[in-house]
Coordinates of C-alpha atoms in Angstrom, one line a residue:
M94 CA -21.8 -35.9 39.1
M95 CA -20.8 -39.0 37.2
E96 CA -23.4 -37.9 34.4
D97 CA -22.0 -34.3 34.2
R98 CA -18.5 -35.5 33.7
S99 CA -19.4 -38.1 30.9
H100 CA -21.7 -35.4 29.3
K101 CA -18.7 -33.0 29.1
V102 CA -16.2 -35.8 28.0
L103 CA -18.7 -36.5 25.2
L104 CA -19.2 -32.9 24.4
A105 CA -15.3 -32.5 24.1
L106 CA -15.0 -35.6 21.7
V107 CA -17.9 -33.9 19.5
M108 CA -16.0 -30.5 19.4
L109 CA -12.8 -31.9 18.8
F110 CA -14.4 -33.9 15.7
L111 CA -15.7 -30.7 14.5
F112 CA -12.4 -28.9 14.8
A113 CA -10.8 -31.7 12.9
V114 CA -13.3 -31.3 10.2
I115 CA -13.0 -27.6 10.1
V116 CA -9.3 -27.8 9.9
L117 CA -9.5 -30.8 7.1
Q118 CA -11.8 -28.4 5.0
Y119 CA -9.4 -25.5 5.2
V120 CA -6.1 -27.4 4.5
C121 CA -7.9 -29.8 1.9
P122 CA -11.0 -28.0 0.4
G123 CA -11.2 -30.3 -2.3
T124 CA -12.9 -33.8 -2.2
E125 CA -9.8 -35.9 -3.5
C126 CA -7.9 -36.1 -0.4
Q127 CA -10.9 -36.8 1.7
L128 CA -11.9 -39.4 -0.8
L129 CA -8.6 -41.1 -0.6
R130 CA -8.9 -41.3 3.1
L131 CA -12.3 -42.7 3.1
R132 CA -11.4 -45.4 0.6
A133 CA -8.4 -46.4 2.7
L134 CA -10.9 -46.7 5.7
S135 CA -13.5 -48.5 3.8
P136 CA -13.2 -52.4 4.2
A137 CA -15.2 -53.0 1.0
A138 CA -13.0 -50.8 -1.0
A139 CA -9.9 -52.7 0.2
A140 CA -11.3 -56.1 -2.0
D141 CA -10.4 -56.3 -5.5
P142 CA -13.7 -55.8 -7.3
Y143 CA -12.5 -57.8 -10.4
R144 CA -11.4 -60.6 -8.7
A145 CA -14.8 -62.4 -7.6
E146 CA -16.3 -62.1 -11.2
D147 CA -14.3 -64.7 -12.8
E148 CA -12.2 -67.7 -11.9
T149 CA -8.8 -66.1 -12.0
P150 CA -6.3 -67.8 -9.7
A151 CA -5.8 -66.0 -6.5
R152 CA -1.8 -65.9 -7.4
F153 CA -1.4 -65.7 -11.3
V154 CA 1.9 -67.0 -12.5
P155 CA 3.0 -65.7 -15.9
R156 CA 4.2 -68.4 -18.4
F157 CA 5.3 -65.9 -21.2
N158 CA 7.9 -63.2 -21.2
F159 CA 6.6 -59.8 -22.6
S160 CA 7.9 -56.5 -22.8
A161 CA 6.7 -53.3 -20.8
G162 CA 5.7 -52.2 -24.3
D163 CA 3.5 -55.3 -24.9
L164 CA 1.8 -54.8 -21.3
L165 CA 1.1 -51.2 -21.6
R166 CA -2.1 -50.4 -23.8
R167 CA -2.7 -46.8 -23.9
V168 CA -3.7 -45.4 -27.5
D169 CA -4.3 -41.8 -28.0
F170 CA -7.5 -42.3 -29.7
N171 CA -9.1 -39.1 -31.2
I172 CA -12.6 -39.7 -31.7
K173 CA -13.1 -36.1 -33.1
G174 CA -10.3 -36.7 -35.6
D175 CA -9.8 -39.5 -38.1
D176 CA -8.8 -42.5 -36.0
L177 CA -11.3 -45.5 -36.4
I178 CA -12.0 -48.5 -34.0
V179 CA -12.4 -51.7 -36.0
F180 CA -14.2 -54.7 -34.3
L181 CA -13.0 -58.1 -35.7
H182 CA -15.9 -60.3 -34.9
I183 CA -15.1 -63.9 -34.3
Q184 CA -18.1 -66.4 -34.2
K185 CA -19.4 -67.4 -30.9
T186 CA -16.9 -65.6 -28.8
G187 CA -19.3 -63.3 -27.0
G188 CA -18.8 -60.8 -29.9
T189 CA -22.3 -59.9 -30.2
T190 CA -22.6 -58.9 -26.5
F191 CA -19.3 -56.8 -26.6
G192 CA -20.7 -55.2 -30.0
R193 CA -23.6 -54.0 -28.5
H194 CA -21.7 -52.5 -25.6
L195 CA -19.8 -50.4 -27.8
V196 CA -22.7 -48.7 -29.5
R197 CA -25.2 -48.6 -26.4
N198 CA -23.1 -48.6 -23.2
I199 CA -20.2 -46.1 -23.8
Q200 CA -20.3 -42.6 -22.4
L201 CA -19.8 -40.3 -25.2
E202 CA -20.2 -36.7 -26.1
Q203 CA -22.3 -37.6 -29.0
P204 CA -23.9 -41.2 -28.4
C205 CA -24.5 -43.6 -31.0
E206 CA -28.1 -43.3 -32.2
C207 CA -29.9 -46.7 -32.1
R208 CA -33.5 -47.0 -33.1
A209 CA -35.7 -49.9 -31.9
G210 CA -36.1 -52.4 -34.5
Q211 CA -32.9 -51.5 -36.4
K212 CA -29.6 -53.7 -35.7
K213 CA -27.4 -50.9 -37.0
C214 CA -26.8 -47.8 -34.8
T215 CA -25.2 -44.4 -36.2
C216 CA -22.3 -43.7 -34.5
H217 CA -20.7 -40.3 -35.5
R218 CA -17.8 -38.3 -34.4
P219 CA -18.8 -35.0 -32.6
G220 CA -20.0 -32.4 -35.4
K221 CA -19.2 -34.7 -38.0
R222 CA -21.4 -37.2 -40.3
E223 CA -18.6 -39.7 -40.1
T224 CA -18.1 -42.8 -37.9
W225 CA -15.6 -43.6 -35.5
L226 CA -16.4 -47.4 -35.1
F227 CA -16.4 -49.9 -37.8
S228 CA -18.3 -52.9 -36.6
R229 CA -21.4 -55.1 -37.1
F230 CA -23.5 -52.7 -35.2
S231 CA -22.1 -49.4 -36.8
T232 CA -21.2 -50.1 -40.5
G233 CA -22.7 -53.7 -40.9
W234 CA -20.7 -56.3 -42.7
S235 CA -19.2 -53.9 -45.0
C236 CA -16.1 -56.2 -45.6
G237 CA -18.3 -59.3 -45.6
L238 CA -19.9 -61.6 -43.1
H239 CA -17.4 -62.1 -40.1
A240 CA -14.4 -60.7 -42.2
D241 CA -11.2 -62.0 -40.7
W242 CA -7.9 -59.9 -40.0
T243 CA -6.8 -60.7 -43.8
E244 CA -9.9 -59.2 -45.1
L245 CA -10.5 -56.4 -42.7
T246 CA -6.9 -54.9 -43.1
N247 CA -7.4 -55.0 -46.9
C248 CA -10.8 -53.8 -46.8
V249 CA -11.5 -51.3 -44.3
P250 CA -9.3 -48.6 -45.6
S251 CA -10.9 -48.6 -49.0
V252 CA -14.3 -48.9 -47.8
V253 CA -14.0 -46.1 -45.2
D254 CA -12.5 -43.5 -47.8
S255 CA -14.0 -45.1 -50.8
K256 CA -16.1 -41.7 -51.9
K257 CA -13.0 -39.5 -51.3
E258 CA -10.1 -39.0 -54.0
V259 CA -6.9 -40.6 -52.9
R260 CA -5.0 -37.1 -52.2
L261 CA -8.0 -36.3 -50.1
R262 CA -8.0 -39.3 -47.8
P263 CA -7.0 -38.7 -44.2
S264 CA -3.9 -40.3 -42.7
R265 CA -5.8 -42.5 -40.4
N266 CA -5.1 -44.6 -37.3
F267 CA -6.8 -47.9 -37.3
Y268 CA -7.2 -49.5 -33.8
Y269 CA -8.3 -53.1 -34.2
I270 CA -9.9 -55.0 -31.4
T271 CA -11.3 -58.3 -31.0
I272 CA -12.8 -60.9 -28.4
L273 CA -11.5 -64.7 -27.9
R274 CA -13.0 -67.4 -26.1
D275 CA -12.1 -70.9 -24.6
P276 CA -11.7 -72.9 -27.6
V277 CA -13.8 -76.0 -26.3
S278 CA -16.7 -73.8 -25.4
R279 CA -16.8 -71.5 -28.4
Y280 CA -16.4 -74.9 -30.7
L281 CA -19.1 -76.4 -28.9
S282 CA -21.4 -73.0 -29.0
E283 CA -20.8 -72.9 -32.9
W284 CA -21.9 -76.8 -33.0
R285 CA -25.2 -75.8 -31.2
H286 CA -25.6 -72.7 -33.6
V287 CA -25.0 -74.6 -36.8
Q288 CA -27.2 -77.3 -35.4
R289 CA -30.2 -74.9 -35.2
G290 CA -29.5 -73.5 -38.8
A291 CA -26.9 -71.2 -38.8
T292 CA -24.5 -71.3 -42.1
W293 CA -22.4 -68.1 -42.6
K294 CA -22.6 -69.0 -46.2
A295 CA -22.5 -65.3 -46.9
S296 CA -18.8 -64.9 -45.8
L297 CA -16.5 -64.0 -48.5
H298 CA -13.3 -65.5 -47.2
V299 CA -11.4 -63.3 -49.6
C300 CA -7.9 -63.4 -49.6
D301 CA -5.1 -62.1 -52.4
G302 CA -8.0 -60.4 -54.0
R303 CA -10.2 -63.5 -54.5
S304 CA -12.6 -65.9 -52.5
P305 CA -11.6 -69.7 -52.4
T306 CA -12.8 -72.1 -54.9
T307 CA -15.4 -75.1 -53.9
E308 CA -12.0 -77.5 -54.5
E309 CA -10.1 -75.2 -51.8
L310 CA -13.0 -74.8 -49.3
P311 CA -15.4 -77.7 -49.7
S312 CA -18.8 -77.8 -47.8
C313 CA -19.7 -80.1 -44.9
Y314 CA -23.0 -80.4 -46.2
T315 CA -25.1 -80.6 -49.2
G316 CA -28.3 -78.9 -48.5
D317 CA -29.4 -75.3 -47.7
D318 CA -27.9 -75.8 -44.1
W319 CA -26.4 -78.5 -41.6
S320 CA -29.3 -78.2 -39.2
G321 CA -29.9 -81.1 -36.8
C322 CA -26.3 -82.3 -37.2
S323 CA -24.9 -84.4 -34.3
L324 CA -21.7 -83.4 -32.6
Q325 CA -19.9 -86.6 -34.1
E326 CA -20.9 -85.5 -37.8
F327 CA -19.7 -81.9 -36.7
M328 CA -16.3 -83.1 -35.3
D329 CA -15.9 -85.5 -38.2
C330 CA -16.2 -83.1 -41.4
P331 CA -12.4 -82.3 -42.3
Y332 CA -13.2 -78.9 -43.9
N333 CA -15.1 -77.7 -41.0
L334 CA -14.3 -74.2 -40.7
A335 CA -15.1 -74.3 -36.9
N336 CA -11.7 -76.2 -36.5
N337 CA -9.1 -73.7 -35.0
R338 CA -11.1 -70.8 -36.2
Q339 CA -9.7 -68.3 -33.9
V340 CA -6.3 -68.8 -35.4
R341 CA -7.4 -68.8 -38.8
M342 CA -9.2 -65.7 -38.4
L343 CA -6.6 -63.7 -36.5
S344 CA -3.7 -64.6 -39.0
D345 CA -2.3 -63.3 -42.2
L346 CA -3.6 -66.1 -44.7
S347 CA -1.8 -64.6 -47.4
L348 CA 1.6 -66.1 -45.7
V349 CA 0.2 -69.5 -46.2
G350 CA -1.2 -69.2 -50.0
C351 CA -4.6 -68.6 -48.3
Y352 CA -7.0 -71.8 -48.6
N353 CA -4.6 -73.6 -51.0
L354 CA -3.4 -76.4 -48.6
S355 CA -0.7 -77.3 -51.3
V356 CA 1.4 -74.4 -51.1
M357 CA 3.5 -76.0 -48.0
P358 CA 3.4 -78.8 -45.7
E359 CA 0.6 -78.9 -43.0
E360 CA 3.3 -78.9 -40.2
Q361 CA 5.0 -75.7 -41.6
R362 CA 1.3 -74.1 -42.5
N363 CA 0.1 -74.6 -38.9
K364 CA 3.3 -73.0 -37.3
V365 CA 3.2 -69.8 -39.6
L366 CA -0.6 -69.5 -39.0
L367 CA -0.2 -69.5 -35.3
D368 CA 2.9 -67.5 -35.2
S369 CA 1.0 -64.9 -37.3
A370 CA -2.1 -65.0 -35.2
K371 CA 0.1 -64.5 -31.9
E372 CA 1.8 -61.5 -33.6
N373 CA -1.0 -59.8 -34.7
L374 CA -3.2 -60.3 -31.4
K375 CA -0.2 -59.1 -29.3
R376 CA 0.0 -56.0 -31.8
M377 CA -3.8 -55.2 -31.8
A378 CA -5.0 -52.1 -29.7
F379 CA -7.2 -54.2 -27.6
F380 CA -8.4 -57.9 -27.1
G381 CA -10.8 -59.3 -24.4
L382 CA -11.8 -62.8 -23.1
T383 CA -15.3 -63.9 -22.8
E384 CA -14.3 -65.6 -19.5
F385 CA -13.2 -62.3 -18.1
Q386 CA -15.9 -59.7 -18.7
R387 CA -15.0 -57.2 -15.9
K388 CA -11.4 -57.4 -16.5
T389 CA -12.3 -56.9 -20.5
Q390 CA -14.2 -53.7 -19.5
Y391 CA -11.5 -52.4 -17.2
L392 CA -8.6 -52.8 -19.9
F393 CA -10.7 -51.2 -22.7
E394 CA -11.4 -48.3 -20.7
K395 CA -7.9 -48.0 -19.8
T396 CA -6.6 -48.7 -23.3
F397 CA -9.1 -46.1 -25.1
N398 CA -10.1 -43.9 -22.1
M399 CA -13.3 -44.2 -22.9
N400 CA -15.8 -45.3 -19.9
F401 CA -19.0 -47.8 -20.2
I402 CA -22.0 -46.8 -18.4
S403 CA -23.0 -49.9 -16.8
P404 CA -20.5 -52.6 -15.8
F405 CA -20.2 -55.8 -18.0
T406 CA -22.1 -59.0 -16.5
Q407 CA -20.2 -62.6 -16.5
Y408 CA -22.5 -65.1 -17.9
N409 CA -21.5 -68.7 -16.7
S410 CA -24.6 -70.2 -18.1
T411 CA -24.4 -70.6 -21.7
R412 CA -25.8 -72.9 -24.5
A413 CA -22.2 -74.6 -24.5
S414 CA -22.2 -74.8 -20.9
S415 CA -25.2 -76.8 -21.0
V416 CA -23.6 -79.2 -23.2
E417 CA -22.4 -82.2 -21.4
I418 CA -19.4 -84.1 -22.8
D419 CA -17.4 -87.0 -21.8
E420 CA -13.5 -86.5 -21.3
Q421 CA -13.0 -88.6 -24.9
T422 CA -15.0 -86.0 -26.6
Q423 CA -13.2 -83.1 -24.9
Q424 CA -9.9 -84.5 -25.8
R425 CA -11.2 -84.9 -29.4
I426 CA -12.3 -81.3 -29.6
E427 CA -9.1 -80.0 -28.1
A428 CA -7.1 -82.1 -30.7
L429 CA -9.2 -80.4 -33.5
N430 CA -8.4 -77.2 -32.2
F431 CA -5.0 -77.7 -31.0
L432 CA -3.9 -74.3 -32.6
D433 CA -6.8 -72.4 -30.9
V434 CA -5.7 -73.9 -27.5
E435 CA -2.2 -72.9 -27.9
L436 CA -3.3 -69.2 -29.0
Y437 CA -5.7 -69.2 -26.0
D438 CA -3.3 -69.9 -23.6
Y439 CA -1.0 -67.5 -25.0
A440 CA -4.0 -64.7 -25.0
K441 CA -5.1 -65.3 -21.6
D442 CA -1.5 -64.9 -20.4
L443 CA -1.0 -61.7 -22.2
F444 CA -4.3 -60.7 -21.1
L445 CA -4.0 -61.3 -17.2
Q446 CA -0.4 -59.9 -17.4
R447 CA -1.7 -56.6 -19.1
Y448 CA -4.3 -56.4 -16.3
Q449 CA -1.9 -57.1 -13.6
Y450 CA 0.3 -54.1 -15.1
M451 CA -2.3 -51.8 -15.5
R452 CA -3.6 -52.4 -12.0
Q453 CA -0.1 -51.9 -10.6
K454 CA 0.3 -48.5 -12.9
E455 CA -3.0 -47.6 -11.1
H456 CA -2.0 -48.3 -7.7
Q457 CA 1.3 -46.5 -8.1
E458 CA -0.4 -43.4 -9.4
A459 CA -3.0 -43.5 -6.5
R460 CA 0.1 -43.8 -3.9
R461 CA 1.8 -40.8 -5.7
K462 CA -1.3 -38.8 -5.5
R463 CA -1.6 -39.6 -1.9
Q464 CA 2.1 -38.6 -1.3
E465 CA 1.6 -35.4 -3.0
Q466 CA -1.8 -34.7 -0.7
R467 CA 0.0 -35.4 2.2
K468 CA 2.9 -33.1 1.2
I469 CA 0.3 -30.3 0.5
L470 CA -1.6 -31.2 4.2
R471 CA 1.7 -31.0 5.9
A472 CA 2.6 -27.6 4.3
K473 CA -0.4 -26.2 5.2
Q474 CA -0.5 -27.2 8.9
A475 CA 3.3 -25.8 9.1
H476 CA 1.9 -22.6 7.4
L477 CA -1.1 -22.4 10.1
R478 CA 1.6 -23.1 13.0
E479 CA 3.8 -20.5 11.7
Q480 CA 0.7 -18.1 11.7
G481 CA -0.2 -18.9 15.0
E482 CA 3.5 -18.4 16.3
N483 CA 3.8 -15.1 14.6
S484 CA 0.3 -14.0 15.9
S485 CA 1.3 -14.9 19.5
S486 CA 4.4 -13.0 19.1
T487 CA 2.7 -9.9 17.8
D488 CA 0.3 -10.0 20.7
Y489 CA 3.0 -10.1 23.2
L490 CA 5.0 -7.4 22.0
G491 CA 2.0 -5.2 21.8
N492 CA 1.2 -5.8 25.2
V493 CA 4.7 -5.1 26.5
E494 CA 4.4 -1.7 24.6
R495 CA 1.2 -0.9 26.4
W496 CA 2.7 -1.9 29.9
R497 CA 5.6 0.7 29.5

C-alpha cells in the first residue's frame, strides 16, 4: 500500500516536471531565457572566470580618477572598410605572444593565412587584397624594428597608402594598441635577451625626420653585440635604452627634442615624456598587461567586438622570473626605471578600472535582458490564463444553451 502511494507521488512529480518543461517551451521557445536560468543555478558560473588567472586583489581600490569616456572602450572597427589596427610592440612585454594571437587566434570571416616556416601571415580584409592589421606578424617591421609611437604615427599612414595618389587615399581610422609589462620583470627579461646576443641594432629611432647621431645615442658595447654581459654591466651603462623603455616608446619624442638631451633640463624632460606617455596610452584604442592575460583578452574582445578562438594562458614562469635578485638590486632597477614604474602603476589602475567598468556594463545588460524575459514570460502566462478562462466561460454557456 505504501509502495503504491510512493510510486504515485513519484509519478505525479515527474508529470509535473514534464508539464513545466512543456509550458516553458511554449512561453519561451528560445534558448536565451532558459540559459539565463541554468546559469543562475550553476555554482561554477557564479564564480568570476577572470579572477583566478592572475593576482588581482579581491577588492581593487582605484587610485586615479578617470571619466566614463576614458573607461568605456568600444570602437566601431570596420574590417571590411579602411580601418587599421596598429600594434606598437615594446620589447620583452609579451608582445610576440599577443602578436601571434592576432594573426592565428581570432575568429574571422576571412582568417589570416599563416604558412609553416614563415613568420609573416597574410591578413586580408574579406573580399579585398588589403591588410586590416599593421604588426610584426602581418606587415613585418615596415616602419623599423620595434618602431615606437613617434615613428609609427608618422610612418604608418604613408606606408599603407604609399602606392596610392594623395587624392585617392581613403580616410582611415588608425587604432593603436600595445602591451605593457611590470618594469622590473621586463628589464630583467631584456637583460637576459641581450646577454644571449640580441642587439636591435636595426632599430631606426627616427624622430623629426632623422635617426639620432652616435653622440646623441652612444652604444653600451664596442663589439658586434653585448652577449655575456653581467646584470651589473647592464645596469651601469648610462645610455642603455632598456631604462624607462616603455615611457620612451609610448611618448611623443619630438616634444623633448628627440634624443638631444641638451634641449631642456632632465627633470623637465622626464615630466614631459611621462605625461605624453600617459596621455597616448589613455587615448589608444586598447592596451593590455602581460600580468593579466585573460583580462587582456576580455578587454580586446569587448573593444573591437572580435573574439579569440582559444583563451589566453597566464604564464607565471618566465626567464625573468627565474632570475633571483636581492632587495638592493631590485631597488636599483626600479630607480633606473622610475618613469616606467610610475607609468605602469597608472596603466594598471586604468586597466583594472576599465575591466571593472566593462564587467559592470555586461552585468547590467544581462540583468536588463533577464527583466525583459520575465516580462515576456509573465505576459504569455497571463495570456494563457485568459485563454483558459475564456474557454471555460464558452463551454459553460454552451452547456446552458443545450440544457434549455
